[in-house]
mmCIF file of C-alpha atoms in Angstrom:
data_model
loop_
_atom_site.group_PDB
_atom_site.id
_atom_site.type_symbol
_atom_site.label_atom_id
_atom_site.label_comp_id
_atom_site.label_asym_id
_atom_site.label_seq_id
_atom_site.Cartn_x
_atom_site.Cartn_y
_atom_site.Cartn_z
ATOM 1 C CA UNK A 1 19.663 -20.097 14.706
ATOM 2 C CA UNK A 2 19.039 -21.188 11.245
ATOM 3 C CA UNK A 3 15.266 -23.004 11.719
ATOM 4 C CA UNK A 4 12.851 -21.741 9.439
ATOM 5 C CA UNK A 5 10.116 -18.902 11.098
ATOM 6 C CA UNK A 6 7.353 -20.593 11.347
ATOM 7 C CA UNK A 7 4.157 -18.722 9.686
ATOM 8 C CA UNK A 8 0.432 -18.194 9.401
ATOM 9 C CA UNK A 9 -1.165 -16.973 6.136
ATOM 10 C CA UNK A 10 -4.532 -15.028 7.329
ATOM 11 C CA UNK A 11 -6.738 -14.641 4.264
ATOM 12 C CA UNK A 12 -6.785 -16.820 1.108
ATOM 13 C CA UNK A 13 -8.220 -14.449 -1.457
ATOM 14 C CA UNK A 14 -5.868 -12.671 -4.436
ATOM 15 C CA UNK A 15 -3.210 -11.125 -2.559
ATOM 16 C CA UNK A 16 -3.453 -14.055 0.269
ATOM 17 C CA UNK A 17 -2.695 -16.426 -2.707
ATOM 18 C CA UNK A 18 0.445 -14.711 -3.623
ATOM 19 C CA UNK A 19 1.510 -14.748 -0.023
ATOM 20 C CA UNK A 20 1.372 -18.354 0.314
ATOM 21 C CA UNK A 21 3.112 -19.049 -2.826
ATOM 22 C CA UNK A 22 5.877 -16.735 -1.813
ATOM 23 C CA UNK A 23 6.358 -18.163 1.887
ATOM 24 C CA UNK A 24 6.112 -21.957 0.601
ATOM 25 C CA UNK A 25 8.993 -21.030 -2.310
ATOM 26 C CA UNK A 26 11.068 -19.454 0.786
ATOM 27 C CA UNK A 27 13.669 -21.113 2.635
ATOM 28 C CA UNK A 28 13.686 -18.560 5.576
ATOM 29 C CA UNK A 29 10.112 -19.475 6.420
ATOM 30 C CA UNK A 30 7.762 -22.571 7.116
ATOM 31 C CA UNK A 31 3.881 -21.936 6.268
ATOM 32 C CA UNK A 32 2.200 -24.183 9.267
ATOM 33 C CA UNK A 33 -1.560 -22.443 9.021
ATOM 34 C CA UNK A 34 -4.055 -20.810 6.453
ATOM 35 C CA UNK A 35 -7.191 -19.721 7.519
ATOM 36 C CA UNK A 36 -9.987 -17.952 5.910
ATOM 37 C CA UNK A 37 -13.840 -17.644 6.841
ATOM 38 C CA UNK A 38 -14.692 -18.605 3.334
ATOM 39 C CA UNK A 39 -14.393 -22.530 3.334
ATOM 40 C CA UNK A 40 -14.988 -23.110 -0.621
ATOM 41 C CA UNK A 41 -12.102 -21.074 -1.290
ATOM 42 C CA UNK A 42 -10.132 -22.394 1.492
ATOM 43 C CA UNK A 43 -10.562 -25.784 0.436
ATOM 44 C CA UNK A 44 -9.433 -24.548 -2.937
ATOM 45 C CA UNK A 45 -6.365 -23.024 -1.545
ATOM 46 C CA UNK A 46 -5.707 -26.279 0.348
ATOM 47 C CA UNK A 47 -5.737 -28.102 -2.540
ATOM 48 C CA UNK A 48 -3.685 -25.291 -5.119
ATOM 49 C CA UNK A 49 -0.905 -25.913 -2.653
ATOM 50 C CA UNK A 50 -1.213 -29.556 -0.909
ATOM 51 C CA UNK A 51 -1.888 -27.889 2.505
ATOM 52 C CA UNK A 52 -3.074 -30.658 5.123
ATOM 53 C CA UNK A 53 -6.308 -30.288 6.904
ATOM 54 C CA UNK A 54 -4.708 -29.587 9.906
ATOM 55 C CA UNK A 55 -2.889 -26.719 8.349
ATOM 56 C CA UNK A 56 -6.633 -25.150 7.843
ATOM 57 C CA UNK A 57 -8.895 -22.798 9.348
ATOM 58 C CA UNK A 58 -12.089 -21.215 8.880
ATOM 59 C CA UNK A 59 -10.918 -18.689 12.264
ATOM 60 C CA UNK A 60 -7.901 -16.520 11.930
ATOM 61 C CA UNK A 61 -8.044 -16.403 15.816
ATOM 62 C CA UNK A 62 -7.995 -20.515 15.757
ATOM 63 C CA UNK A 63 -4.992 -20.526 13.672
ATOM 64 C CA UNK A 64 -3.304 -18.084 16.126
ATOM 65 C CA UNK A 65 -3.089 -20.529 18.044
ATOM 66 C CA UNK A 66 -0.968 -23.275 15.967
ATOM 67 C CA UNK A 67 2.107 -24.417 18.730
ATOM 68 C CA UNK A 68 5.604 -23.424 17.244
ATOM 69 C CA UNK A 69 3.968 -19.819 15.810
ATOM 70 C CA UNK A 70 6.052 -16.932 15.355
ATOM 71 C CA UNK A 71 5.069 -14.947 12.365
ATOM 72 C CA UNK A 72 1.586 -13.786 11.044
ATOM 73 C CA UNK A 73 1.093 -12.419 7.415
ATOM 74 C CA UNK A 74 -2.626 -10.649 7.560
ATOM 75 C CA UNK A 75 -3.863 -10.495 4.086
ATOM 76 C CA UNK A 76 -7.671 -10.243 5.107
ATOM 77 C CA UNK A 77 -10.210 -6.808 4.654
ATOM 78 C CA UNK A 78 -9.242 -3.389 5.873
ATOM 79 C CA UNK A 79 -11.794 -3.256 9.126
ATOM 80 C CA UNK A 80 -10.812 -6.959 10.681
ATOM 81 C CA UNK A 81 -6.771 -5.451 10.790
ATOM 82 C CA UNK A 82 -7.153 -3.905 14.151
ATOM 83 C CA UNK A 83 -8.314 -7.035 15.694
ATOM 84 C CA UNK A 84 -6.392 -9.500 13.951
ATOM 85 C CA UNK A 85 -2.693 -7.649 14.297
ATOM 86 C CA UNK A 86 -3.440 -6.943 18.010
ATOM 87 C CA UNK A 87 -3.855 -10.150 18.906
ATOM 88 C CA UNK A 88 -1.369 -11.286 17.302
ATOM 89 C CA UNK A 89 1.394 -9.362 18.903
ATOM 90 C CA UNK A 90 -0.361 -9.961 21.568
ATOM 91 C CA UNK A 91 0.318 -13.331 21.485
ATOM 92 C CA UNK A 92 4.190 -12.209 21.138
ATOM 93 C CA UNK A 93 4.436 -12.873 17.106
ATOM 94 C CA UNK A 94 5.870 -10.923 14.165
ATOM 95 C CA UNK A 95 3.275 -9.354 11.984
ATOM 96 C CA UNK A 96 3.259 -8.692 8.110
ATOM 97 C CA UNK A 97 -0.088 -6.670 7.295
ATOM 98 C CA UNK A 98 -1.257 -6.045 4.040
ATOM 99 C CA UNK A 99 -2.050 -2.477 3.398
ATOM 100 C CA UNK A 100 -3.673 -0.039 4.641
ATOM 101 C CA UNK A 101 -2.747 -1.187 8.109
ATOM 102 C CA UNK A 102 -6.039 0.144 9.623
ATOM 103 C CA UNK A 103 -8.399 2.311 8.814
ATOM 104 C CA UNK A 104 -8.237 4.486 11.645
ATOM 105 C CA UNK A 105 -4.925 6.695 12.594
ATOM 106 C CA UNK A 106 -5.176 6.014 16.459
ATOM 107 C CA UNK A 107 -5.683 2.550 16.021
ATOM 108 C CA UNK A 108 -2.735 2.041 13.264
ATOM 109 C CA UNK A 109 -0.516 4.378 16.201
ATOM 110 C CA UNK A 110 -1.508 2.404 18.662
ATOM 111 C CA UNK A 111 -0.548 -0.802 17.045
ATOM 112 C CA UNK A 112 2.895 0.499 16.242
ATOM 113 C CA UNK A 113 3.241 1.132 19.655
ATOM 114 C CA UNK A 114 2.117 -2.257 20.796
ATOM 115 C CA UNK A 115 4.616 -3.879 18.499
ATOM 116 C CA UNK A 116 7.201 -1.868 21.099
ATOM 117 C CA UNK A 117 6.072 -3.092 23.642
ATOM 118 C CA UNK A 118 5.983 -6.497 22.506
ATOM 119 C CA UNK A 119 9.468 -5.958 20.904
ATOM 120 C CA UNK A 120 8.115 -7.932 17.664
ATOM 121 C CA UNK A 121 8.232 -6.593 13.936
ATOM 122 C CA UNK A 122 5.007 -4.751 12.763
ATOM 123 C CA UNK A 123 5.632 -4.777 8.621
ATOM 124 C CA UNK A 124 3.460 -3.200 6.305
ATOM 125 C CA UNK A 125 3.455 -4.754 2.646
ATOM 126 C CA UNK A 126 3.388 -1.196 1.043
ATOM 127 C CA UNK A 127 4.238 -3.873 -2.068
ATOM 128 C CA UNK A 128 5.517 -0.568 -4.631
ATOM 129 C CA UNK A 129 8.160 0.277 -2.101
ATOM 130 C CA UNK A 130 9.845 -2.909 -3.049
ATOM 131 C CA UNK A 131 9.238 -2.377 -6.548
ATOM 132 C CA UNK A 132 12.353 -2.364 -8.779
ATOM 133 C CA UNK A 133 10.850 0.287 -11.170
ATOM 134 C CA UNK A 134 10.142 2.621 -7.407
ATOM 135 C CA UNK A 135 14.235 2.168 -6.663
ATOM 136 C CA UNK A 136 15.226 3.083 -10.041
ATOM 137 C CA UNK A 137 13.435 5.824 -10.007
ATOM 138 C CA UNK A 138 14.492 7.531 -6.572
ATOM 139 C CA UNK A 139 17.889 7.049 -7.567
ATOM 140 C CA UNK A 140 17.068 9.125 -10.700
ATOM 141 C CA UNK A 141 15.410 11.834 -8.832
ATOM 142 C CA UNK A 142 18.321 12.357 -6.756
ATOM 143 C CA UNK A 143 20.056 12.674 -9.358
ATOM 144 C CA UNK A 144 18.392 16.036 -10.072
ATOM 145 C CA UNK A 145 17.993 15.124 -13.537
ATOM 146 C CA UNK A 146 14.925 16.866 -13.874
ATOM 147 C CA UNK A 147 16.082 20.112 -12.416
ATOM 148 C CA UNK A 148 13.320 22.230 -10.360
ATOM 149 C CA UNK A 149 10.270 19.565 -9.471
ATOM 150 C CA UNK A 150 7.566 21.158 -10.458
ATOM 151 C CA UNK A 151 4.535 19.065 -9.420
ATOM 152 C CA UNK A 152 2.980 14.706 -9.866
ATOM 153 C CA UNK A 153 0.588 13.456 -10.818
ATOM 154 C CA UNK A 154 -0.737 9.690 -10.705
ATOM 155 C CA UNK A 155 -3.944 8.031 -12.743
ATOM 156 C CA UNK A 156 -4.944 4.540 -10.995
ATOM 157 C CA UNK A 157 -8.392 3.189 -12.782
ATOM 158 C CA UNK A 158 -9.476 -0.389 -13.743
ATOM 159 C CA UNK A 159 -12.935 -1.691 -14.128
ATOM 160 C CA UNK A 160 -13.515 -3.879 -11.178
ATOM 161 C CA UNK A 161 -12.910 -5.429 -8.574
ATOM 162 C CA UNK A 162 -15.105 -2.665 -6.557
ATOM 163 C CA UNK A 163 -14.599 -2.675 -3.029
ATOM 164 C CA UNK A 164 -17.608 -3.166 -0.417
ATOM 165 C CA UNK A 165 -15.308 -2.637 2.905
ATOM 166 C CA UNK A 166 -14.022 0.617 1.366
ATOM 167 C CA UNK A 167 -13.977 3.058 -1.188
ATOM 168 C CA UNK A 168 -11.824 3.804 -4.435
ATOM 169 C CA UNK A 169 -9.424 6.018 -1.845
ATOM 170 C CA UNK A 170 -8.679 3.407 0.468
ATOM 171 C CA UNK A 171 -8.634 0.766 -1.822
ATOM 172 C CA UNK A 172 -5.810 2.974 -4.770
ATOM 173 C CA UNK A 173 -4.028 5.893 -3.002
ATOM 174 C CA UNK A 174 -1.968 4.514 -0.637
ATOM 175 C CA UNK A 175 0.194 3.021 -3.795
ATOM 176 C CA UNK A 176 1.020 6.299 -5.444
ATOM 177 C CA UNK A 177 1.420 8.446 -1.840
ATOM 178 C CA UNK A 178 3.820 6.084 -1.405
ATOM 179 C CA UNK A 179 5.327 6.191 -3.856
ATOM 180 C CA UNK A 180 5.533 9.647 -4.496
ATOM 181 C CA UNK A 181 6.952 9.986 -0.439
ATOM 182 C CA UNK A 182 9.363 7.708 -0.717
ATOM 183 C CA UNK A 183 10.400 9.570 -3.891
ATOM 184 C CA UNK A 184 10.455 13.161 -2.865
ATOM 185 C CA UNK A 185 11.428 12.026 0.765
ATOM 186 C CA UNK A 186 8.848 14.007 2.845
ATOM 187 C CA UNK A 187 5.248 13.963 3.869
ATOM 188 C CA UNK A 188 2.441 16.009 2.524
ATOM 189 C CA UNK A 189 1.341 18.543 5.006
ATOM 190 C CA UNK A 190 -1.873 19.387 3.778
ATOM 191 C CA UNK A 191 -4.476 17.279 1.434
ATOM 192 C CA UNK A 192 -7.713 17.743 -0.504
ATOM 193 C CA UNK A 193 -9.970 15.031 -2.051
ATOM 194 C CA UNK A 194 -13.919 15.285 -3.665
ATOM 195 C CA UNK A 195 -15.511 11.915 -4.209
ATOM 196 C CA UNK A 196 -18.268 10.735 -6.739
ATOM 197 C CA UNK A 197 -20.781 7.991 -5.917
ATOM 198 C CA UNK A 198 -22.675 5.637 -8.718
ATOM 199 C CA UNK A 199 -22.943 2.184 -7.384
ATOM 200 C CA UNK A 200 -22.994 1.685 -3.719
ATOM 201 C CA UNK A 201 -24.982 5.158 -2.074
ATOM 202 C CA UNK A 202 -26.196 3.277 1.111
ATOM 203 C CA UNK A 203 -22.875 1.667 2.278
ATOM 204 C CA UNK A 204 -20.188 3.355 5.256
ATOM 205 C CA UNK A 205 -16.608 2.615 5.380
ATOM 206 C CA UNK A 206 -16.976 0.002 8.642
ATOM 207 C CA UNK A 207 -14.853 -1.580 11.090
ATOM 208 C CA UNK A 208 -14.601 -5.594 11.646
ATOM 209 C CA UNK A 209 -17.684 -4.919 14.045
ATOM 210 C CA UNK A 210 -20.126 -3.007 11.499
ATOM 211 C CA UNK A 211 -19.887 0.603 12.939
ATOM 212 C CA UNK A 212 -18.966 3.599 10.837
ATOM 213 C CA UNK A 213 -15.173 4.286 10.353
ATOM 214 C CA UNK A 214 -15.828 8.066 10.503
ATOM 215 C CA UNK A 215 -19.024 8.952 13.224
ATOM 216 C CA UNK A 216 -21.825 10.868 11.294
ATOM 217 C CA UNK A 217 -20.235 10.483 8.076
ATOM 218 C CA UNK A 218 -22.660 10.466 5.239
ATOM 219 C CA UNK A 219 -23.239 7.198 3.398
ATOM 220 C CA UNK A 220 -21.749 6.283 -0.040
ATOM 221 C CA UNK A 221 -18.311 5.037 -0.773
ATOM 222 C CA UNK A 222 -16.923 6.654 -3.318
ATOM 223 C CA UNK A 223 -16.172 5.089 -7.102
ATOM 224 C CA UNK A 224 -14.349 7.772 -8.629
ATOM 225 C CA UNK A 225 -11.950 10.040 -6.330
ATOM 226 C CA UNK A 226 -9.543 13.221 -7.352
ATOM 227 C CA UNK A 227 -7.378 14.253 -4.650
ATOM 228 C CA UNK A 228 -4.724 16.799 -4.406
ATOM 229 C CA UNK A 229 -1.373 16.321 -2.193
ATOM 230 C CA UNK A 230 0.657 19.249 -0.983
ATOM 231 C CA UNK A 231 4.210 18.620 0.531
ATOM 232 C CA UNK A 232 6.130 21.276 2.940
ATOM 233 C CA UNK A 233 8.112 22.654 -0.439
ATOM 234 C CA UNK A 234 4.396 23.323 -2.212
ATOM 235 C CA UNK A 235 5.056 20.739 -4.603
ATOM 236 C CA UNK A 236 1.874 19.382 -5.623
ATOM 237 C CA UNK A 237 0.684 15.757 -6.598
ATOM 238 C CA UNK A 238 -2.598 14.988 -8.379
ATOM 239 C CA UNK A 239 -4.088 11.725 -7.966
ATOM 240 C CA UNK A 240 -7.422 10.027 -10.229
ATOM 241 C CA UNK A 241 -8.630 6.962 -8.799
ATOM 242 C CA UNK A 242 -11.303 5.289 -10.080
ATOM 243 C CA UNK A 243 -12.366 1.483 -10.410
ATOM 244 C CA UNK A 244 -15.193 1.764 -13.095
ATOM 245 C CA UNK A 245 -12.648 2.780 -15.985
ATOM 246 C CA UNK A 246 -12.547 0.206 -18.812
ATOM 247 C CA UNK A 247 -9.081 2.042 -19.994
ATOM 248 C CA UNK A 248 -6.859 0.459 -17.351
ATOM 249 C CA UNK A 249 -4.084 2.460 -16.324
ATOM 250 C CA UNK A 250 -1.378 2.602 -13.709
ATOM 251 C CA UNK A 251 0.516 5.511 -14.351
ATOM 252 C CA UNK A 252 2.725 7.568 -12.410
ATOM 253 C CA UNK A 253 4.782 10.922 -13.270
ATOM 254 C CA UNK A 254 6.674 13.537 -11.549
ATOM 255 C CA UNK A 255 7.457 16.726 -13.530
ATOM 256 C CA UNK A 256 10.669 18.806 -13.664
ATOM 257 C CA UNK A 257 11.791 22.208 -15.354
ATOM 258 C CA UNK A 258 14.186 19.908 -17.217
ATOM 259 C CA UNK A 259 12.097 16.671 -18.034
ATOM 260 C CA UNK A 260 9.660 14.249 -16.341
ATOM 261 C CA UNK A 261 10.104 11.180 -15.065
ATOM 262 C CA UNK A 262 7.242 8.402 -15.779
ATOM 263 C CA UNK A 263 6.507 5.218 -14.190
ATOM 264 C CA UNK A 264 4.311 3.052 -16.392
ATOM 265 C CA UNK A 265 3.484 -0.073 -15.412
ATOM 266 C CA UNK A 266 1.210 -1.534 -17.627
ATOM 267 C CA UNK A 267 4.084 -0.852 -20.273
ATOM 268 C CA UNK A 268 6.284 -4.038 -19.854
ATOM 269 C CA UNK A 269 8.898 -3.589 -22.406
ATOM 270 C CA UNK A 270 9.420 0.585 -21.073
ATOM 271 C CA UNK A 271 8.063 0.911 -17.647
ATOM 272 C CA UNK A 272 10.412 3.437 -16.901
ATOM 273 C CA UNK A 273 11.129 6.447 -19.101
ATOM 274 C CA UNK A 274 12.829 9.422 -18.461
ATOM 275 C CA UNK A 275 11.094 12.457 -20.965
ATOM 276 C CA UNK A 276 13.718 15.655 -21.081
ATOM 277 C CA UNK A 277 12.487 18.672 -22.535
ATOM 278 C CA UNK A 278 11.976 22.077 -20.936
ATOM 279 C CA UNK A 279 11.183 25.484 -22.437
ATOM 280 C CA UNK A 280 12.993 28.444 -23.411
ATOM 281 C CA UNK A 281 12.508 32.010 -24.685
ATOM 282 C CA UNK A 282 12.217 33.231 -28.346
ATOM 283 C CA UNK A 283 10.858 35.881 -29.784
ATOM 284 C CA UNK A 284 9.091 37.360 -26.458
ATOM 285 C CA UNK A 285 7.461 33.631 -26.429
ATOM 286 C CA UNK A 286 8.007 29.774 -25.277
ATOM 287 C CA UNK A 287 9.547 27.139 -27.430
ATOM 288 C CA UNK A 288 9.957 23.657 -26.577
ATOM 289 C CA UNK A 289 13.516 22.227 -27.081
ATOM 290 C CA UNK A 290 15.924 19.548 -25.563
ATOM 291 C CA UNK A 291 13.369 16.623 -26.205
ATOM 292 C CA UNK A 292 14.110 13.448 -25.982
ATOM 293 C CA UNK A 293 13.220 9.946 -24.737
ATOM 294 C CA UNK A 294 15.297 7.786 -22.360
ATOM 295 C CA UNK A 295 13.884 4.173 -21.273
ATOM 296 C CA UNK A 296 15.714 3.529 -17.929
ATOM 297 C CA UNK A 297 17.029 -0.305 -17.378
ATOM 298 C CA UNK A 298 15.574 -1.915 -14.383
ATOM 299 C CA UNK A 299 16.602 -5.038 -12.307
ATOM 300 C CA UNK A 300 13.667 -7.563 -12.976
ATOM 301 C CA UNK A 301 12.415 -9.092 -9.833
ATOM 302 C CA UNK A 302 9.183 -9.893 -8.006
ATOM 303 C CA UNK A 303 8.645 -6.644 -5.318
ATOM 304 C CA UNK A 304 6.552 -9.088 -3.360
ATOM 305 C CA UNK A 305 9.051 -11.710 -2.999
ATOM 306 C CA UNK A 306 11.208 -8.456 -2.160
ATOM 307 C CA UNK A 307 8.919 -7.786 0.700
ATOM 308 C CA UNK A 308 9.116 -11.505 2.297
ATOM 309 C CA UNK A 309 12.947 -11.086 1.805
ATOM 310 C CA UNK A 310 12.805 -7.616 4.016
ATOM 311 C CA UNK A 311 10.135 -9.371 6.381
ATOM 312 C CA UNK A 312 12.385 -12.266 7.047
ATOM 313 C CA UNK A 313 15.500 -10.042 7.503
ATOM 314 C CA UNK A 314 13.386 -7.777 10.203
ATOM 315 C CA UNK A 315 12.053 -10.864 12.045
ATOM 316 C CA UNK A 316 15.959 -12.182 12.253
ATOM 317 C CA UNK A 317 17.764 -9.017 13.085
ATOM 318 C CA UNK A 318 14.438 -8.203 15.379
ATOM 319 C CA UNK A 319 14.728 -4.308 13.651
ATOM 320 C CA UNK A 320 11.977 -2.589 12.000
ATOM 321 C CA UNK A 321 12.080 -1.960 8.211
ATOM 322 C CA UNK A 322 13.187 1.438 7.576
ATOM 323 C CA UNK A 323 10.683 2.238 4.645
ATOM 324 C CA UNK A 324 7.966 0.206 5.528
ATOM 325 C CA UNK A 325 7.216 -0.291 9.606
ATOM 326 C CA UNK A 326 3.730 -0.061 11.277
ATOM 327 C CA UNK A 327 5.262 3.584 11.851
ATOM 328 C CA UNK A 328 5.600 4.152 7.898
ATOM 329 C CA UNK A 329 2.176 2.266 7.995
ATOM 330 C CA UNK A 330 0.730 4.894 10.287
ATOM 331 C CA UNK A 331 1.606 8.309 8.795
ATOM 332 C CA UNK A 332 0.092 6.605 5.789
ATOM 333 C CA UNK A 333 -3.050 5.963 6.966
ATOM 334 C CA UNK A 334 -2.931 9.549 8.365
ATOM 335 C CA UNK A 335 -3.044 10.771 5.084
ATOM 336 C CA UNK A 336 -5.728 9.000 4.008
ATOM 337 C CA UNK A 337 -7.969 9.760 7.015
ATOM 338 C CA UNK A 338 -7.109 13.389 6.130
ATOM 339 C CA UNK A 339 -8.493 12.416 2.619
ATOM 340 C CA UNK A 340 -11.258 10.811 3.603
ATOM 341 C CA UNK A 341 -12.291 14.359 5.705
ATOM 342 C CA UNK A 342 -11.823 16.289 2.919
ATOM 343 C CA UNK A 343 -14.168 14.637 1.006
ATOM 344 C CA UNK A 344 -16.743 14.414 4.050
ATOM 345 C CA UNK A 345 -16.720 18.001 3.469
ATOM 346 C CA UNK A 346 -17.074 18.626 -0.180
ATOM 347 C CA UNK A 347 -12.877 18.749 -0.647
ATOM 348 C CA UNK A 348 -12.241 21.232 1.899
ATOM 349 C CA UNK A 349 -7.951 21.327 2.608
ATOM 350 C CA UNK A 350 -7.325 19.526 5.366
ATOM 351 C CA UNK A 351 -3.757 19.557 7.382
ATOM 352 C CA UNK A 352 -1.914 16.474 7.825
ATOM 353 C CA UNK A 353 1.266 15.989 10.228
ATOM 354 C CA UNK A 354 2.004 13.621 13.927
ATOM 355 C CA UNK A 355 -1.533 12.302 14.468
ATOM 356 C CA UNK A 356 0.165 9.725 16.651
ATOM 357 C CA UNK A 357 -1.438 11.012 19.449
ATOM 358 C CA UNK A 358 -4.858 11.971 18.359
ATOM 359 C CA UNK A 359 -7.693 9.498 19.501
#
């Protein structure tokens, strides 16, 4: 069968936006319904792409029900997910959800599980996993090019857009733990996070229906969060997320006895280098040698037009995307929940492993 999938866009705001553009400029799929509680800005979005009225809807639950749907691309806040991808696959359709899938491990479990049942596609648009700079990049670290791995460490700050459904945590880390799992191929096993509050004291990470995300959790979401990752070898990641940083940055690094391998991506003409050095003994001391700098060729390509590709190819061949599934989706969110605890608790460790059946 070579018809189009027919598609609904949930959400019209930055990353929405992209989505639609994407799925109009692809041949695999037919957008038939936008939706998006905010009618100035759907109206806007009607217009940006010549969507008919018909096509509109100020209720992602109205457009659900558009005859001829099969696929759903969610690209609204994290605490309306839940509601929105259950029904959905409820409703038997294929479901591409913007990240983080939920906000709540036994929810995100339990709508992996539905998408089972269902035998429909639950796709998480983990967007860096797609990334041609991410691919290079594994491929180098398997090449052991920077001998023993030593630890990472990630910086993700901007100044705005600041959250009001979640913190700085929910909103930046999922990017670089993903990253840095799909690079070291494993899981952390343990995590640690404090969090500093200047702007919003009085607000609670909530679900779509205004109750806390984490019961008696103290209020303030968190501007400026340092978090520490530790995977089953003791390899160690530190992540700084912030969104009230002037000094953008989006910078990524994982350290070797041999070099380090850096992944910046505000730096368009070198946004991957590959730093050798390491250190060796004279005189009873430490002296750097071996420098050098390497900028690694990349592919050039859109990683979200990547993900519609993958989405497409999962819907077809009805088989769940290897590196980014509502499972992959899950274990994420598990980590962040573990964050999120740590910091409820003045950055105590907490342990992190199959939470698929915790409630």
């Amino acid at each position: 069968m070579n018809d189009p999938i027919k598609i609904a866009v949930l959400g019209t705001g930055r990353w929405g936006v992209h989505l639609i553009r994407n799925f109009q400029n692809h041949s695999g799929f037919e957008l038939i319904a936008v939706a998006d509680s905010n009618s100035e800005q759907l109206k806007a979005v009607g217009e940006r792409f010549t969507l008919n009225p018909e096509q509109m809807f100020e209720h992602g639950l109205a457009a659900l029900e558009v005859p001829g749907l099969q696929a759903v691309a969610i690209a609204t806040p994290a605490g309306t997910h839940y509601h929105l991808i259950s029904a959905a696959l409820q409703r038997g359709y294929h479901v591409l959800a913007e990240k983080p899938l939920t906000i709540n491990p036994a929810k995100s479990w339990e709508l992996w599980e539905l998408a089972q049942q269902q035998n429909r596609q639950l796709f998480v648009d983990h967007t860096y996993l797609f990334h041609p700079v991410v691919n290079r990049g594994k491929q180098v670290l398997a090449q052991g090019v920077l001998g023993q791995l030593r630890y990472g460490y990630a910086t993700r700050t901007h100044l705005e857009p600041v959250r009001q459904d979640v913190d700085a945590l929910w909103d930046l880390a999922i990017h670089d733990i993903a990253i840095f799992n799909t690079w070291l191929g494993q899981k952390p096993v343990a995590v640690q996070a404090t969090g500093t509050v200047w702007l919003q004291g009085d607000r609670l990470l909530q679900t779509e229906d205004n109750s806390p995300a984490f019961p008696g959790s103290k209020p303030g979401l968190s501007d400026l969060v340092l978090a520490t990752l530790t995977y089953p070898d003791n390899f160690q990641v530190f992540l700084h997320l912030c969104w009230l940083n002037p000094d953008k940055q989006r910078r990524l690094a994982v350290v070797g006895s041999q070099g380090t391998l850096i992944f910046d991506e505000l730096s368009s003409e070198s946004p991957l280098t590959l730093q050798r050095g390491y250190l060796e003994p004279v005189n009873g001391g430490w002296k750097g040698a071996g420098q050098s700098r390497e900028v690694l060729q990349v592919e050039p390509g859109e990683p979200l037009k990547q993900v519609c590709d993958r989405f497409f190819e999962c819907v077809k061949a009805n088989q769940p995307c290897p590196i980014s599934s509502g499972k992959i989706g899950a274990e994420l969110v598990d980590i962040l929940w573990g964050l999120s605890q740590s910091i409820q608790t003045g950055g105590l460790p907490h342990p992190v492993g199959d939470n698929s059946s915790e409630s």
